[in-house]
Amino acid sequence: MSPQNLQEVLDKAGNTVELLRNSQLGTYIYPVVPSEFSNFRREVTAWREAAVLFDQSHHMVNLFISGPDALKLISDTGINSVANFAVNTAKQFVPVSPEGGVIGDGILFREAEDKLTFVGRAPVANWLTYQATKGYDVELHLDPRSPSRPYGKQVTRDLWRFQIQGPRAWEIIEKLHGGTVEQVRFFRMGYINIAGERVRTLRHGMAGAPGLEIWGPYTSYEKIREAILEAGREFGIEAAGARAYSCNTLESGWIPSPLPAVYTSDELRGYREWLGADSYEATNALAGSFVSGDIKDYYLNPWELGYGGFVKFDHDFIGRDALEALAPQTQRRKVTLSWNADDVAKLLASPVDLDGPVYQFFDLPNANYGSSNYDSVIDADGNAIGLSLFTGYSANERRALSLATIDPEVPLGAEVRVVWGEPNGGSRKTTVQPHEQLAVRAVVSPAPFSAVARENYQPGWRTAAKV
């Protein structure tokens, strides 16, 4: 009999690491949105030089939470404090397991006293849905992400979701609205008018300049999108395709896909029995040169991902005891690694170098070949000093970059090595061909890497790009 839930999948596999490293999930796809509208380089530079329209309508889960215990559910499951979580504001929400490992993250919108919306990847939505069954007086409605491969089927959602970003974004926003729009504080919500529709807004600035995330009922998707592009034409707006979209996280410093830390805790056996055999957690593709026999070695705590500032011990929450036992100053920290151009050239030349080694394919602009990517970072002596977690190319910076977590004593400016490619010729993932590994030189750099982003982002706040 086939496994009926995640726990049965794990029991049958015997080794969780090998199960996930050899997942047959295939390439991670940003569904529905075309890969390019012009070309990804032009679309990427648009958010630095003019303005860009991001279409976030399809690749994220919406989980609508309502009822008297909506805020209590969030408080009990998140590292964040809700003491000052006012209506019409948003925050980045991070839950952890009883062992202290991050399950995922996303954006929480507080739209009314007893009404919240979570937007992000499936693991957090799954976690909240399960926890809500534990006696909370709440109602949930799940709007799942669009299918990666719809094969011609018509796709629809409850909501469309766009971002207008870039140095000329506010000119476009005010033209659409037909008047002045107050530039409220980051992560504050409001309304504007577009094409006769009143739409909700969230203030932030992914590109380092003021911008808005906007959303509304999916029935007005085409009308709103066309109005934005028409209004933005004189300001140089570009529609960003799926290829360009993944680049913004490299510049802004958000690590989008840590492995959900749910595979080991005895307390979570019931959760694993609740999760389906085809769930994200069961099919997730683990990739990269870091290989351990213990799945716990892939778990990441909030400090390692740059979320240490979100940890507040003013409330009880799942995983609090595990986090209180950690010394923050000894944890790895988030950085950007700027890859050596000559070494990147070797990777890029490999497909046409008939006499040279074959390396794991380095795709542009998103080089990741798994859903959760873990490459070993080593020093000059070959000692492990961290993990590289998301890799690609920024047309704005004209560099290959990766987001990483490294030992606290490694200084900015140090040269390290990122081991690119999997050991022993590679795993059985469909995204991998037999290859050799290459230790790529890289310089430890700040996160965010973009000077524009570093100088304009709010402390402790990250882009709501939600890759």
PDB file of N, CA and C in Angstrom, residues 33 37 43-44 46-48 51-57 59 160-166 204-207 212-214 221 225 228-229 237-249 251 463-465 467:
ATOM      1  N   VAL A  33       3.135  33.120 -14.792  1.00  0.00           N
ATOM      2  CA  VAL A  33       3.812  34.312 -15.290  1.00  0.00           C
ATOM      3  C   VAL A  33       4.888  33.904 -16.298  1.00  0.00           C
ATOM      4  N   PHE A  37       9.332  39.023 -20.354  1.00  0.00           N
ATOM      5  CA  PHE A  37       8.514  39.865 -21.210  1.00  0.00           C
ATOM      6  C   PHE A  37       9.379  40.565 -22.251  1.00  0.00           C
ATOM      7  N   GLU A  43      14.654  43.691 -17.456  1.00  0.00           N
ATOM      8  CA  GLU A  43      13.645  43.716 -16.396  1.00  0.00           C
ATOM      9  C   GLU A  43      14.271  43.926 -15.028  1.00  0.00           C
ATOM     10  N   VAL A  44      15.444  43.329 -14.788  1.00  0.00           N
ATOM     11  CA  VAL A  44      16.139  43.497 -13.512  1.00  0.00           C
ATOM     12  C   VAL A  44      16.630  44.936 -13.347  1.00  0.00           C
ATOM     13  N   ALA A  46      15.433  47.522 -14.542  1.00  0.00           N
ATOM     14  CA  ALA A  46      14.316  48.460 -14.434  1.00  0.00           C
ATOM     15  C   ALA A  46      14.016  48.826 -12.991  1.00  0.00           C
ATOM     16  N   TRP A  47      14.154  47.875 -12.059  1.00  0.00           N
ATOM     17  CA  TRP A  47      13.828  48.240 -10.669  1.00  0.00           C
ATOM     18  C   TRP A  47      14.924  49.079 -10.029  1.00  0.00           C
ATOM     19  N   ARG A  48      16.076  49.165 -10.638  1.00  0.00           N
ATOM     20  CA  ARG A  48      17.136  50.053 -10.167  1.00  0.00           C
ATOM     21  C   ARG A  48      17.050  51.425 -10.841  1.00  0.00           C
ATOM     22  N   ALA A  51      11.198  51.639 -13.058  1.00  0.00           N
ATOM     23  CA  ALA A  51      10.147  50.998 -12.276  1.00  0.00           C
ATOM     24  C   ALA A  51       9.849  49.632 -12.866  1.00  0.00           C
ATOM     25  N   VAL A  52       9.297  48.765 -12.028  1.00  0.00           N
ATOM     26  CA  VAL A  52       9.000  47.404 -12.447  1.00  0.00           C
ATOM     27  C   VAL A  52       7.659  46.985 -11.868  1.00  0.00           C
ATOM     28  N   LEU A  53       6.952  46.148 -12.627  1.00  0.00           N
ATOM     29  CA  LEU A  53       5.720  45.544 -12.131  1.00  0.00           C
ATOM     30  C   LEU A  53       5.976  44.077 -11.887  1.00  0.00           C
ATOM     31  N   PHE A  54       5.949  43.680 -10.610  1.00  0.00           N
ATOM     32  CA  PHE A  54       6.054  42.273 -10.236  1.00  0.00           C
ATOM     33  C   PHE A  54       4.661  41.675 -10.152  1.00  0.00           C
ATOM     34  N   ASP A  55       4.474  40.514 -10.755  1.00  0.00           N
ATOM     35  CA  ASP A  55       3.211  39.793 -10.661  1.00  0.00           C
ATOM     36  C   ASP A  55       3.397  38.638  -9.684  1.00  0.00           C
ATOM     37  N   GLN A  56       2.844  38.788  -8.481  1.00  0.00           N
ATOM     38  CA  GLN A  56       2.966  37.789  -7.429  1.00  0.00           C
ATOM     39  C   GLN A  56       1.673  37.008  -7.238  1.00  0.00           C
ATOM     40  N   SER A  57       0.864  36.965  -8.284  1.00  0.00           N
ATOM     41  CA  SER A  57      -0.491  36.437  -8.146  1.00  0.00           C
ATOM     42  C   SER A  57      -0.568  34.924  -8.063  1.00  0.00           C
ATOM     43  N   HIS A  59       2.410  32.326  -7.334  1.00  0.00           N
ATOM     44  CA  HIS A  59       3.378  31.376  -6.772  1.00  0.00           C
ATOM     45  C   HIS A  59       3.343  31.270  -5.255  1.00  0.00           C
ATOM     46  N   TRP A 160      -5.544  38.714  -6.962  1.00  0.00           N
ATOM     47  CA  TRP A 160      -4.325  39.050  -7.687  1.00  0.00           C
ATOM     48  C   TRP A 160      -3.438  39.842  -6.718  1.00  0.00           C
ATOM     49  N   ARG A 161      -2.133  39.835  -6.976  1.00  0.00           N
ATOM     50  CA  ARG A 161      -1.197  40.551  -6.108  1.00  0.00           C
ATOM     51  C   ARG A 161      -0.052  41.076  -6.966  1.00  0.00           C
ATOM     52  N   PHE A 162       0.140  42.386  -6.966  1.00  0.00           N
ATOM     53  CA  PHE A 162       1.199  43.032  -7.742  1.00  0.00           C
ATOM     54  C   PHE A 162       2.081  43.866  -6.823  1.00  0.00           C
ATOM     55  N   GLN A 163       3.290  44.151  -7.315  1.00  0.00           N
ATOM     56  CA  GLN A 163       4.138  45.160  -6.691  1.00  0.00           C
ATOM     57  C   GLN A 163       4.566  46.151  -7.765  1.00  0.00           C
ATOM     58  N   ILE A 164       4.535  47.431  -7.413  1.00  0.00           N
ATOM     59  CA  ILE A 164       5.077  48.500  -8.249  1.00  0.00           C
ATOM     60  C   ILE A 164       6.280  49.044  -7.504  1.00  0.00           C
ATOM     61  N   GLN A 165       7.471  48.877  -8.063  1.00  0.00           N
ATOM     62  CA  GLN A 165       8.697  49.182  -7.340  1.00  0.00           C
ATOM     63  C   GLN A 165       9.677  49.933  -8.238  1.00  0.00           C
ATOM     64  N   GLY A 166      10.571  50.707  -7.620  1.00  0.00           N
ATOM     65  CA  GLY A 166      11.612  51.406  -8.355  1.00  0.00           C
ATOM     66  C   GLY A 166      11.578  52.898  -8.088  1.00  0.00           C
ATOM     67  N   HIS A 204       6.084  49.404   1.025  1.00  0.00           N
ATOM     68  CA  HIS A 204       7.478  49.008   1.240  1.00  0.00           C
ATOM     69  C   HIS A 204       8.279  49.389   0.022  1.00  0.00           C
ATOM     70  N   GLY A 205       9.578  49.056   0.015  1.00  0.00           N
ATOM     71  CA  GLY A 205      10.441  49.496  -1.078  1.00  0.00           C
ATOM     72  C   GLY A 205      11.479  48.480  -1.425  1.00  0.00           C
ATOM     73  N   MET A 206      11.064  47.419  -2.095  1.00  0.00           N
ATOM     74  CA  MET A 206      11.981  46.331  -2.442  1.00  0.00           C
ATOM     75  C   MET A 206      13.229  46.860  -3.134  1.00  0.00           C
ATOM     76  N   ALA A 207      13.105  47.840  -4.022  1.00  0.00           N
ATOM     77  CA  ALA A 207      14.236  48.317  -4.797  1.00  0.00           C
ATOM     78  C   ALA A 207      14.987  49.439  -4.099  1.00  0.00           C
ATOM     79  N   LEU A 212       4.760  50.111  -3.601  1.00  0.00           N
ATOM     80  CA  LEU A 212       3.586  49.507  -2.999  1.00  0.00           C
ATOM     81  C   LEU A 212       3.399  48.081  -3.485  1.00  0.00           C
ATOM     82  N   GLU A 213       2.894  47.243  -2.583  1.00  0.00           N
ATOM     83  CA  GLU A 213       2.271  45.991  -2.961  1.00  0.00           C
ATOM     84  C   GLU A 213       0.769  46.245  -2.950  1.00  0.00           C
ATOM     85  N   ILE A 214       0.077  45.768  -3.963  1.00  0.00           N
ATOM     86  CA  ILE A 214      -1.355  45.988  -4.065  1.00  0.00           C
ATOM     87  C   ILE A 214      -2.051  44.666  -4.352  1.00  0.00           C
ATOM     88  N   TYR A 221      -8.101  41.209 -12.387  1.00  0.00           N
ATOM     89  CA  TYR A 221      -6.663  41.027 -12.677  1.00  0.00           C
ATOM     90  C   TYR A 221      -6.235  41.751 -13.945  1.00  0.00           C
ATOM     91  N   ARG A 225      -3.854  45.165 -14.163  1.00  0.00           N
ATOM     92  CA  ARG A 225      -2.515  45.008 -14.761  1.00  0.00           C
ATOM     93  C   ARG A 225      -2.342  45.935 -15.959  1.00  0.00           C
ATOM     94  N   ILE A 228      -1.896  49.594 -14.905  1.00  0.00           N
ATOM     95  CA  ILE A 228      -0.571  49.901 -14.354  1.00  0.00           C
ATOM     96  C   ILE A 228       0.451  50.055 -15.472  1.00  0.00           C
ATOM     97  N   LEU A 229       0.457  49.139 -16.403  1.00  0.00           N
ATOM     98  CA  LEU A 229       1.439  49.205 -17.492  1.00  0.00           C
ATOM     99  C   LEU A 229       1.203  50.426 -18.375  1.00  0.00           C
ATOM    100  N   ILE A 237       8.339  51.825 -17.083  1.00  0.00           N
ATOM    101  CA  ILE A 237       8.034  50.605 -16.336  1.00  0.00           C
ATOM    102  C   ILE A 237       8.261  49.372 -17.203  1.00  0.00           C
ATOM    103  N   GLU A 238       8.710  48.301 -16.594  1.00  0.00           N
ATOM    104  CA  GLU A 238       8.866  47.001 -17.236  1.00  0.00           C
ATOM    105  C   GLU A 238       8.080  45.969 -16.434  1.00  0.00           C
ATOM    106  N   ALA A 239       7.384  45.101 -17.126  1.00  0.00           N
ATOM    107  CA  ALA A 239       6.785  43.939 -16.463  1.00  0.00           C
ATOM    108  C   ALA A 239       7.888  42.908 -16.240  1.00  0.00           C
ATOM    109  N   ALA A 240       7.999  42.423 -15.021  1.00  0.00           N
ATOM    110  CA  ALA A 240       9.057  41.459 -14.688  1.00  0.00           C
ATOM    111  C   ALA A 240       8.533  40.036 -14.868  1.00  0.00           C
ATOM    112  N   GLY A 241       9.271  39.240 -15.622  1.00  0.00           N
ATOM    113  CA  GLY A 241       8.930  37.838 -15.781  1.00  0.00           C
ATOM    114  C   GLY A 241       9.501  36.998 -14.662  1.00  0.00           C
ATOM    115  N   ALA A 242       9.256  35.695 -14.748  1.00  0.00           N
ATOM    116  CA  ALA A 242       9.669  34.781 -13.689  1.00  0.00           C
ATOM    117  C   ALA A 242      11.184  34.720 -13.542  1.00  0.00           C
ATOM    118  N   ARG A 243      11.916  34.845 -14.642  1.00  0.00           N
ATOM    119  CA  ARG A 243      13.381  34.779 -14.531  1.00  0.00           C
ATOM    120  C   ARG A 243      13.924  35.959 -13.743  1.00  0.00           C
ATOM    121  N   ALA A 244      13.449  37.158 -14.039  1.00  0.00           N
ATOM    122  CA  ALA A 244      13.924  38.339 -13.326  1.00  0.00           C
ATOM    123  C   ALA A 244      13.489  38.336 -11.866  1.00  0.00           C
ATOM    124  N   TYR A 245      12.299  37.828 -11.615  1.00  0.00           N
ATOM    125  CA  TYR A 245      11.720  37.925 -10.274  1.00  0.00           C
ATOM    126  C   TYR A 245      12.625  37.323  -9.210  1.00  0.00           C
ATOM    127  N   SER A 246      13.239  36.183  -9.521  1.00  0.00           N
ATOM    128  CA  SER A 246      14.065  35.519  -8.510  1.00  0.00           C
ATOM    129  C   SER A 246      15.331  36.289  -8.174  1.00  0.00           C
ATOM    130  N   CYS A 247      15.714  37.270  -9.002  1.00  0.00           N
ATOM    131  CA  CYS A 247      16.962  38.007  -8.765  1.00  0.00           C
ATOM    132  C   CYS A 247      16.846  38.991  -7.611  1.00  0.00           C
ATOM    133  N   ASN A 248      15.623  39.444  -7.318  1.00  0.00           N
ATOM    134  CA  ASN A 248      15.527  40.504  -6.313  1.00  0.00           C
ATOM    135  C   ASN A 248      15.974  40.033  -4.944  1.00  0.00           C
ATOM    136  N   THR A 249      15.801  38.743  -4.657  1.00  0.00           N
ATOM    137  CA  THR A 249      16.211  38.252  -3.336  1.00  0.00           C
ATOM    138  C   THR A 249      17.729  38.275  -3.178  1.00  0.00           C
ATOM    139  N   GLU A 251      19.707  40.564  -4.275  1.00  0.00           N
ATOM    140  CA  GLU A 251      20.106  41.926  -3.968  1.00  0.00           C
ATOM    141  C   GLU A 251      19.597  42.371  -2.604  1.00  0.00           C
ATOM    142  N   THR A 463      12.613  42.665   2.288  1.00  0.00           N
ATOM    143  CA  THR A 463      11.653  42.797   1.212  1.00  0.00           C
ATOM    144  C   THR A 463      10.547  41.778   1.315  1.00  0.00           C
ATOM    145  N   ALA A 464       9.369  42.165   0.951  1.00  0.00           N
ATOM    146  CA  ALA A 464       8.245  41.240   0.874  1.00  0.00           C
ATOM    147  C   ALA A 464       8.175  40.604  -0.492  1.00  0.00           C
ATOM    148  N   ALA A 465       9.324  40.327  -1.084  1.00  0.00           N
ATOM    149  CA  ALA A 465       9.355  39.768  -2.432  1.00  0.00           C
ATOM    150  C   ALA A 465       8.761  38.381  -2.486  1.00  0.00           C
ATOM    151  N   VAL A 467       9.691  35.056  -2.631  1.00  0.00           N
ATOM    152  CA  VAL A 467      10.022  34.152  -3.733  1.00  0.00           C
ATOM    153  C   VAL A 467       9.480  32.762  -3.458  1.00  0.00           C
TER     154      VAL A 467
END
